[in-house]
């Protein structure tokens, strides 16, 4: 059994660890609020792009574009998958869930070109000998529109050159503060159902005119749409990471409190045992001294 000094030292160490987990909880909370605010500021623009693409599908029955497939059964060819992970751990199962989703896709399509965001994903793929087409370093901790455009440009170039036939994104969707899910979604080529949000628009009697052509208009809109989708996925993943880290740090704090409570009981028990032992030793010594004095008095008589 540990002595009182060792227990007290361990309790002090756990309290120091609690200071770190509390600080990480507060930092994660602040980062998540800021990221959500940044996303809300950009939503109107990208929602407008989605609405314009929706209008194109609504007013044009025949669309000739490499970005559009009228029949889902025609989807074949090389997969390009953007995997969004964190730069570090301490976020519960956040990273593992994304990796599981990527592994699930690899089972059905072994030949995949991976584009990886985040140090965790990069190290995982390298460790397991999985080829990475492109690794975007340190973008997970600072999702910005410029970085989203850079990623979108690289993916779009590979798609336009014929290197990729389909582009997927695997990221974590933060549905609520208590629910988040790693999902994979196809962003290119798209189907008109992707833009069917259930909202009805005011009927337009006059037909739209597209200059110089409908396909060229669509080609001009798609880069902005792809960049917006990637930025949204980056921010959504970042918020999910911070939320998972908050949950993990909160669980660590509660676990530390439970351990401290147990150690406090053990410390009191050990200290009480030490005090009892000291009292017993003092009492025994006093009795021995008393017997010694009585014997000396008897010998003197």
Short mmCIF file of C-alpha atoms in Angstrom, two decimals:
data_model
loop_
_atom_site.label_atom_id
_atom_site.label_comp_id
_atom_site.label_asym_id
_atom_site.label_seq_id
_atom_site.Cartn_x
_atom_site.Cartn_y
_atom_site.Cartn_z
CA UNK A 1 0.00 0.00 0.00
CA UNK A 2 1.28 3.47 -0.91
CA UNK A 3 2.09 5.81 1.93
CA UNK A 4 0.46 9.19 2.49
CA UNK A 5 3.28 11.10 0.81
CA UNK A 6 3.02 9.05 -2.40
CA UNK A 7 -0.77 9.42 -2.52
CA UNK A 8 -0.53 13.17 -1.97
CA UNK A 9 2.04 13.43 -4.77
CA UNK A 10 -0.24 11.52 -7.16
CA UNK A 11 -3.21 13.72 -6.27
CA UNK A 12 -1.11 16.79 -7.02
CA UNK A 13 -0.12 15.32 -10.38
CA UNK A 14 -3.77 14.64 -11.31
CA UNK A 15 -4.77 18.20 -10.36
CA UNK A 16 -2.01 19.54 -12.63
CA UNK A 17 -3.35 17.34 -15.43
CA UNK A 18 -6.84 18.71 -14.81
CA UNK A 19 -5.55 22.23 -15.41
CA UNK A 20 -4.33 21.12 -18.85
CA UNK A 21 -7.56 19.33 -19.80
CA UNK A 22 -9.63 22.31 -18.61
CA UNK A 23 -7.50 24.66 -20.72
CA UNK A 24 -7.86 22.38 -23.77
CA UNK A 25 -11.62 22.27 -23.25
CA UNK A 26 -11.86 26.08 -23.21
CA UNK A 27 -9.56 26.46 -26.24
CA UNK A 28 -11.58 23.91 -28.24
CA UNK A 29 -14.80 25.68 -27.31
CA UNK A 30 -13.44 29.06 -28.47
CA UNK A 31 -12.11 27.64 -31.76
CA UNK A 32 -15.41 25.93 -32.52
CA UNK A 33 -17.45 29.11 -31.97
CA UNK A 34 -15.11 31.13 -34.21
CA UNK A 35 -15.20 28.50 -36.99
CA UNK A 36 -19.00 28.37 -36.90
CA UNK A 37 -19.16 32.15 -37.15
CA UNK A 38 -16.81 32.16 -40.16
CA UNK A 39 -18.92 29.49 -41.88
CA UNK A 40 -22.12 31.46 -41.33
CA UNK A 41 -20.56 34.51 -43.02
CA UNK A 42 -19.79 32.56 -46.20
CA UNK A 43 -23.01 30.52 -46.43
CA UNK A 44 -25.12 33.11 -48.34
CA UNK A 45 -22.67 33.19 -51.26
CA UNK A 46 -22.45 29.43 -51.68
CA UNK A 47 -26.16 28.97 -51.16
CA UNK A 48 -26.64 31.36 -54.06
CA UNK A 49 -24.33 29.24 -56.24
CA UNK A 50 -26.37 26.14 -55.38
CA UNK A 51 -29.56 27.98 -56.30
CA UNK A 52 -28.12 29.01 -59.67
CA UNK A 53 -27.13 25.41 -60.46
CA UNK A 54 -30.59 24.31 -59.38
CA UNK A 55 -32.14 26.83 -61.80
CA UNK A 56 -29.96 25.48 -64.60
CA UNK A 57 -31.27 21.97 -63.99
CA UNK A 58 -34.84 23.22 -63.64
CA UNK A 59 -34.89 25.19 -66.89
CA UNK A 60 -32.74 22.93 -69.05
CA UNK A 61 -33.83 19.40 -69.80
CA UNK A 62 -30.70 18.43 -71.76
CA UNK A 63 -27.36 19.38 -70.24
CA UNK A 64 -24.13 18.45 -72.00
CA UNK A 65 -21.43 18.81 -69.36
CA UNK A 66 -18.63 16.64 -67.99
CA UNK A 67 -19.72 17.70 -64.49
CA UNK A 68 -23.19 16.24 -64.86
CA UNK A 69 -24.40 12.64 -65.17
CA UNK A 70 -28.08 12.20 -66.07
CA UNK A 71 -27.99 8.52 -65.11
CA UNK A 72 -26.41 7.29 -61.85
CA UNK A 73 -25.69 3.90 -63.49
CA UNK A 74 -23.15 5.52 -65.81
CA UNK A 75 -20.76 6.27 -62.95
CA UNK A 76 -17.59 4.25 -63.50
CA UNK A 77 -13.87 4.93 -63.47
CA UNK A 78 -11.13 6.23 -61.20
CA UNK A 79 -12.02 7.48 -57.72
CA UNK A 80 -10.40 10.53 -56.18
CA UNK A 81 -11.11 10.84 -52.45
CA UNK A 82 -10.38 13.85 -50.25
CA UNK A 83 -9.99 12.59 -46.67
CA UNK A 84 -10.24 15.23 -43.94
CA UNK A 85 -8.66 14.33 -40.59
CA UNK A 86 -7.14 16.33 -37.72
CA UNK A 87 -3.52 17.31 -37.21
CA UNK A 88 -3.46 15.69 -33.77
CA UNK A 89 -5.32 13.32 -31.49
CA UNK A 90 -6.94 13.78 -28.08
CA UNK A 91 -10.33 14.01 -29.80
CA UNK A 92 -11.96 10.71 -28.93
CA UNK A 93 -12.85 8.56 -31.95
CA UNK A 94 -12.97 11.52 -34.36
CA UNK A 95 -9.98 10.49 -36.50
CA UNK A 96 -10.66 6.75 -36.28
CA UNK A 97 -14.19 7.18 -37.63
CA UNK A 98 -12.89 9.02 -40.72
CA UNK A 99 -10.25 6.35 -41.32
CA UNK A 100 -12.88 3.60 -41.01
CA UNK A 101 -14.99 5.32 -43.65
CA UNK A 102 -11.95 5.48 -45.97
CA UNK A 103 -11.17 1.79 -45.34
CA UNK A 104 -14.78 0.90 -46.12
CA UNK A 105 -14.50 2.65 -49.49
CA UNK A 106 -11.17 0.92 -50.23
CA UNK A 107 -12.80 -2.51 -49.82
CA UNK A 108 -15.17 -1.78 -52.70
CA UNK A 109 -12.69 0.26 -54.76
CA UNK A 110 -9.06 -0.71 -54.01
CA UNK A 111 -7.59 1.64 -56.64
CA UNK A 112 -8.26 5.05 -55.10
CA UNK A 113 -6.27 8.27 -55.41
CA UNK A 114 -6.23 9.75 -51.90
CA UNK A 115 -5.92 13.48 -51.22
CA UNK A 116 -5.35 13.90 -47.50
CA UNK A 117 -5.94 16.83 -45.16
CA UNK A 118 -4.44 16.53 -41.67
CA UNK A 119 -1.32 15.02 -40.16
CA UNK A 120 -3.22 12.14 -38.57
CA UNK A 121 -4.49 10.83 -41.90
CA UNK A 122 -1.12 11.35 -43.61
CA UNK A 123 0.73 9.34 -40.94
CA UNK A 124 -1.90 6.60 -41.00
CA UNK A 125 -1.71 6.09 -44.77
CA UNK A 126 2.09 6.19 -44.77
CA UNK A 127 2.30 3.72 -41.89
CA UNK A 128 0.01 1.25 -43.70
CA UNK A 129 1.73 1.66 -47.06
CA UNK A 130 -1.24 3.35 -48.75
CA UNK A 131 -0.29 5.66 -51.59
CA UNK A 132 -1.20 9.34 -51.24
CA UNK A 133 -1.75 11.40 -54.38
CA UNK A 134 -1.49 14.72 -52.56
CA UNK A 135 -1.13 15.69 -48.90
CA UNK A 136 -2.30 19.13 -47.76
CA UNK A 137 -0.26 19.95 -44.66
CA UNK A 138 -1.64 21.90 -41.68
CA UNK A 139 -4.92 22.88 -43.31
CA UNK A 140 -7.04 21.00 -40.75
CA UNK A 141 -6.28 23.44 -37.93
CA UNK A 142 -6.89 26.57 -39.98
CA UNK A 143 -9.66 26.09 -42.55
CA UNK A 144 -9.74 29.12 -44.82
CA UNK A 145 -11.40 29.89 -48.15
CA UNK A 146 -8.01 30.31 -49.85
CA UNK A 147 -6.95 26.81 -48.85
CA UNK A 148 -10.30 25.40 -49.92
CA UNK A 149 -9.83 27.02 -53.36
CA UNK A 150 -6.31 25.55 -53.58
CA UNK A 151 -7.62 22.04 -52.85
CA UNK A 152 -10.54 22.51 -55.24
CA UNK A 153 -8.22 23.67 -58.03
CA UNK A 154 -5.99 20.59 -57.72
CA UNK A 155 -8.96 18.21 -57.65
CA UNK A 156 -10.63 19.99 -60.56
CA UNK A 157 -7.47 19.89 -62.67
CA UNK A 158 -7.17 16.13 -62.16
CA UNK A 159 -10.86 15.71 -62.96
CA UNK A 160 -10.72 17.85 -66.11
CA UNK A 161 -7.60 16.08 -67.35
CA UNK A 162 -9.34 12.71 -67.09
CA UNK A 163 -7.09 11.48 -64.28
CA UNK A 164 -10.16 11.24 -62.03
CA UNK A 165 -13.66 10.21 -63.02
CA UNK A 166 -15.33 10.81 -59.64
CA UNK A 167 -14.45 12.99 -56.67
CA UNK A 168 -15.56 12.07 -53.16
CA UNK A 169 -15.03 13.81 -49.83
CA UNK A 170 -14.82 11.91 -46.55
CA UNK A 171 -15.36 14.25 -43.62
CA UNK A 172 -17.18 14.49 -40.29
CA UNK A 173 -20.61 16.06 -40.30
CA UNK A 174 -21.49 17.75 -37.02
CA UNK A 175 -25.25 17.24 -36.84
CA UNK A 176 -25.49 18.62 -33.28
CA UNK A 177 -23.39 19.13 -30.17
CA UNK A 178 -24.06 15.52 -29.18
CA UNK A 179 -24.05 13.86 -32.61
CA UNK A 180 -21.41 13.79 -35.31
CA UNK A 181 -20.88 11.28 -38.10
CA UNK A 182 -18.08 10.49 -40.54
CA UNK A 183 -19.61 10.41 -44.02
CA UNK A 184 -18.51 10.10 -47.65
CA UNK A 185 -20.23 12.13 -50.34
CA UNK A 186 -19.68 12.52 -54.07
CA UNK A 187 -19.19 16.09 -55.25
CA UNK A 188 -18.30 15.49 -58.92
CA UNK A 189 -19.89 14.58 -61.22
CA UNK A 190 -23.26 15.50 -59.73
CA UNK A 191 -26.85 14.63 -60.43
CA UNK A 192 -29.71 17.14 -60.40
CA UNK A 193 -31.12 15.44 -57.28
CA UNK A 194 -28.08 16.71 -55.34
CA UNK A 195 -29.59 20.20 -55.52
CA UNK A 196 -33.15 19.24 -54.70
CA UNK A 197 -33.49 20.75 -51.22
CA UNK A 198 -37.28 20.54 -51.18
CA UNK A 199 -37.72 24.31 -51.41
CA UNK A 200 -40.07 25.57 -54.08
CA UNK A 201 -39.26 28.71 -56.04
CA UNK A 202 -41.49 31.23 -57.66
CA UNK A 203 -42.46 30.07 -61.13
CA UNK A 204 -40.65 31.88 -63.94
CA UNK A 205 -42.57 32.14 -67.20
CA UNK A 206 -39.79 33.60 -69.35
CA UNK A 207 -37.01 31.14 -70.21
CA UNK A 208 -33.43 31.81 -69.10
CA UNK A 209 -30.84 32.67 -71.71
CA UNK A 210 -27.25 31.50 -71.15
CA UNK A 211 -24.34 33.33 -72.73
CA UNK A 212 -22.15 32.16 -74.36
CA UNK A 213 -23.68 28.70 -73.67
CA UNK A 214 -25.24 26.70 -70.87
CA UNK A 215 -22.29 24.32 -70.58
CA UNK A 216 -19.80 27.20 -70.33
CA UNK A 217 -21.91 28.86 -67.65
CA UNK A 218 -21.93 25.60 -65.72
CA UNK A 219 -18.15 25.28 -66.19
CA UNK A 220 -17.75 28.73 -64.66
CA UNK A 221 -19.99 28.00 -61.68
CA UNK A 222 -18.59 24.58 -60.74
CA UNK A 223 -15.16 25.77 -59.39
CA UNK A 224 -16.92 28.09 -56.93
CA UNK A 225 -19.37 25.35 -55.97
CA UNK A 226 -16.57 22.82 -55.37
CA UNK A 227 -14.48 25.30 -53.35
CA UNK A 228 -17.52 26.18 -51.25
CA UNK A 229 -18.35 22.54 -50.60
CA UNK A 230 -14.74 21.79 -49.58
CA UNK A 231 -14.61 24.84 -47.31
CA UNK A 232 -17.87 23.79 -45.68
CA UNK A 233 -16.49 20.24 -45.19
CA UNK A 234 -13.24 21.61 -43.72
CA UNK A 235 -15.07 23.86 -41.25
CA UNK A 236 -17.63 21.17 -40.41
CA UNK A 237 -14.80 18.70 -39.72
CA UNK A 238 -12.90 21.29 -37.69
CA UNK A 239 -16.00 22.00 -35.57
CA UNK A 240 -16.56 18.26 -35.12
CA UNK A 241 -12.93 17.83 -34.06
CA UNK A 242 -13.19 20.59 -31.47
CA UNK A 243 -16.52 19.25 -30.24
CA UNK A 244 -15.02 15.75 -29.93
CA UNK A 245 -12.04 17.21 -28.08
CA UNK A 246 -14.37 19.08 -25.71
CA UNK A 247 -16.21 15.83 -25.01
CA UNK A 248 -12.94 13.95 -24.47
CA UNK A 249 -11.55 16.63 -22.16
CA UNK A 250 -14.81 16.78 -20.21
CA UNK A 251 -14.71 12.99 -19.79
CA UNK A 252 -11.06 13.27 -18.68
CA UNK A 253 -12.03 15.89 -16.09
CA UNK A 254 -14.83 13.74 -14.74
CA UNK A 255 -12.52 10.73 -14.61
CA UNK A 256 -9.91 12.80 -12.77
CA UNK A 257 -12.53 13.90 -10.24
CA UNK A 258 -13.49 10.26 -9.68
CA UNK A 259 -9.84 9.24 -9.19
CA UNK A 260 -9.24 12.18 -6.84
CA UNK A 261 -12.26 11.16 -4.76
CA UNK A 262 -10.93 7.60 -4.44
CA UNK A 263 -7.42 8.81 -3.65
CA UNK A 264 -8.80 11.23 -1.05
CA UNK A 265 -10.54 8.37 0.75
CA UNK A 266 -7.38 6.27 0.53
CA UNK A 267 -5.25 9.19 1.75
CA UNK A 268 -7.51 9.77 4.74
CA UNK A 269 -7.45 6.06 5.54
CA UNK A 270 -3.64 5.88 5.35
CA UNK A 271 -3.26 9.09 7.36
CA UNK A 272 -5.71 7.85 9.98
CA UNK A 273 -3.82 4.55 10.18
CA UNK A 274 -0.55 6.46 10.61
CA UNK A 275 -2.05 8.63 13.35
CA UNK A 276 -3.49 5.58 15.09
CA UNK A 277 -0.12 3.86 14.91
CA UNK A 278 1.62 6.92 16.36
CA UNK A 279 -0.92 7.14 19.21
CA UNK A 280 -0.46 3.43 19.89
CA UNK A 281 3.32 3.80 19.95
CA UNK A 282 3.14 6.83 22.26
CA UNK A 283 0.68 5.05 24.55
CA UNK A 284 2.84 1.91 24.62
CA UNK A 285 5.93 4.01 25.38
CA UNK A 286 4.14 5.82 28.18
CA UNK A 287 3.02 2.54 29.71
CA UNK A 288 6.55 1.17 29.46
CA UNK A 289 7.92 4.26 31.17
CA UNK A 290 5.29 3.96 33.89
CA UNK A 291 6.15 0.31 34.52
CA UNK A 292 9.82 1.20 34.61
CA UNK A 293 9.28 3.92 37.23
CA UNK A 294 7.12 1.62 39.36
CA UNK A 295 9.81 -1.07 39.25
CA UNK A 296 12.48 1.43 40.25
CA UNK A 297 10.33 2.55 43.22
CA UNK A 298 9.81 -1.07 44.32
CA UNK A 299 13.54 -1.77 44.08
CA UNK A 300 14.29 1.35 46.14
CA UNK A 301 12.00 0.18 48.96
#
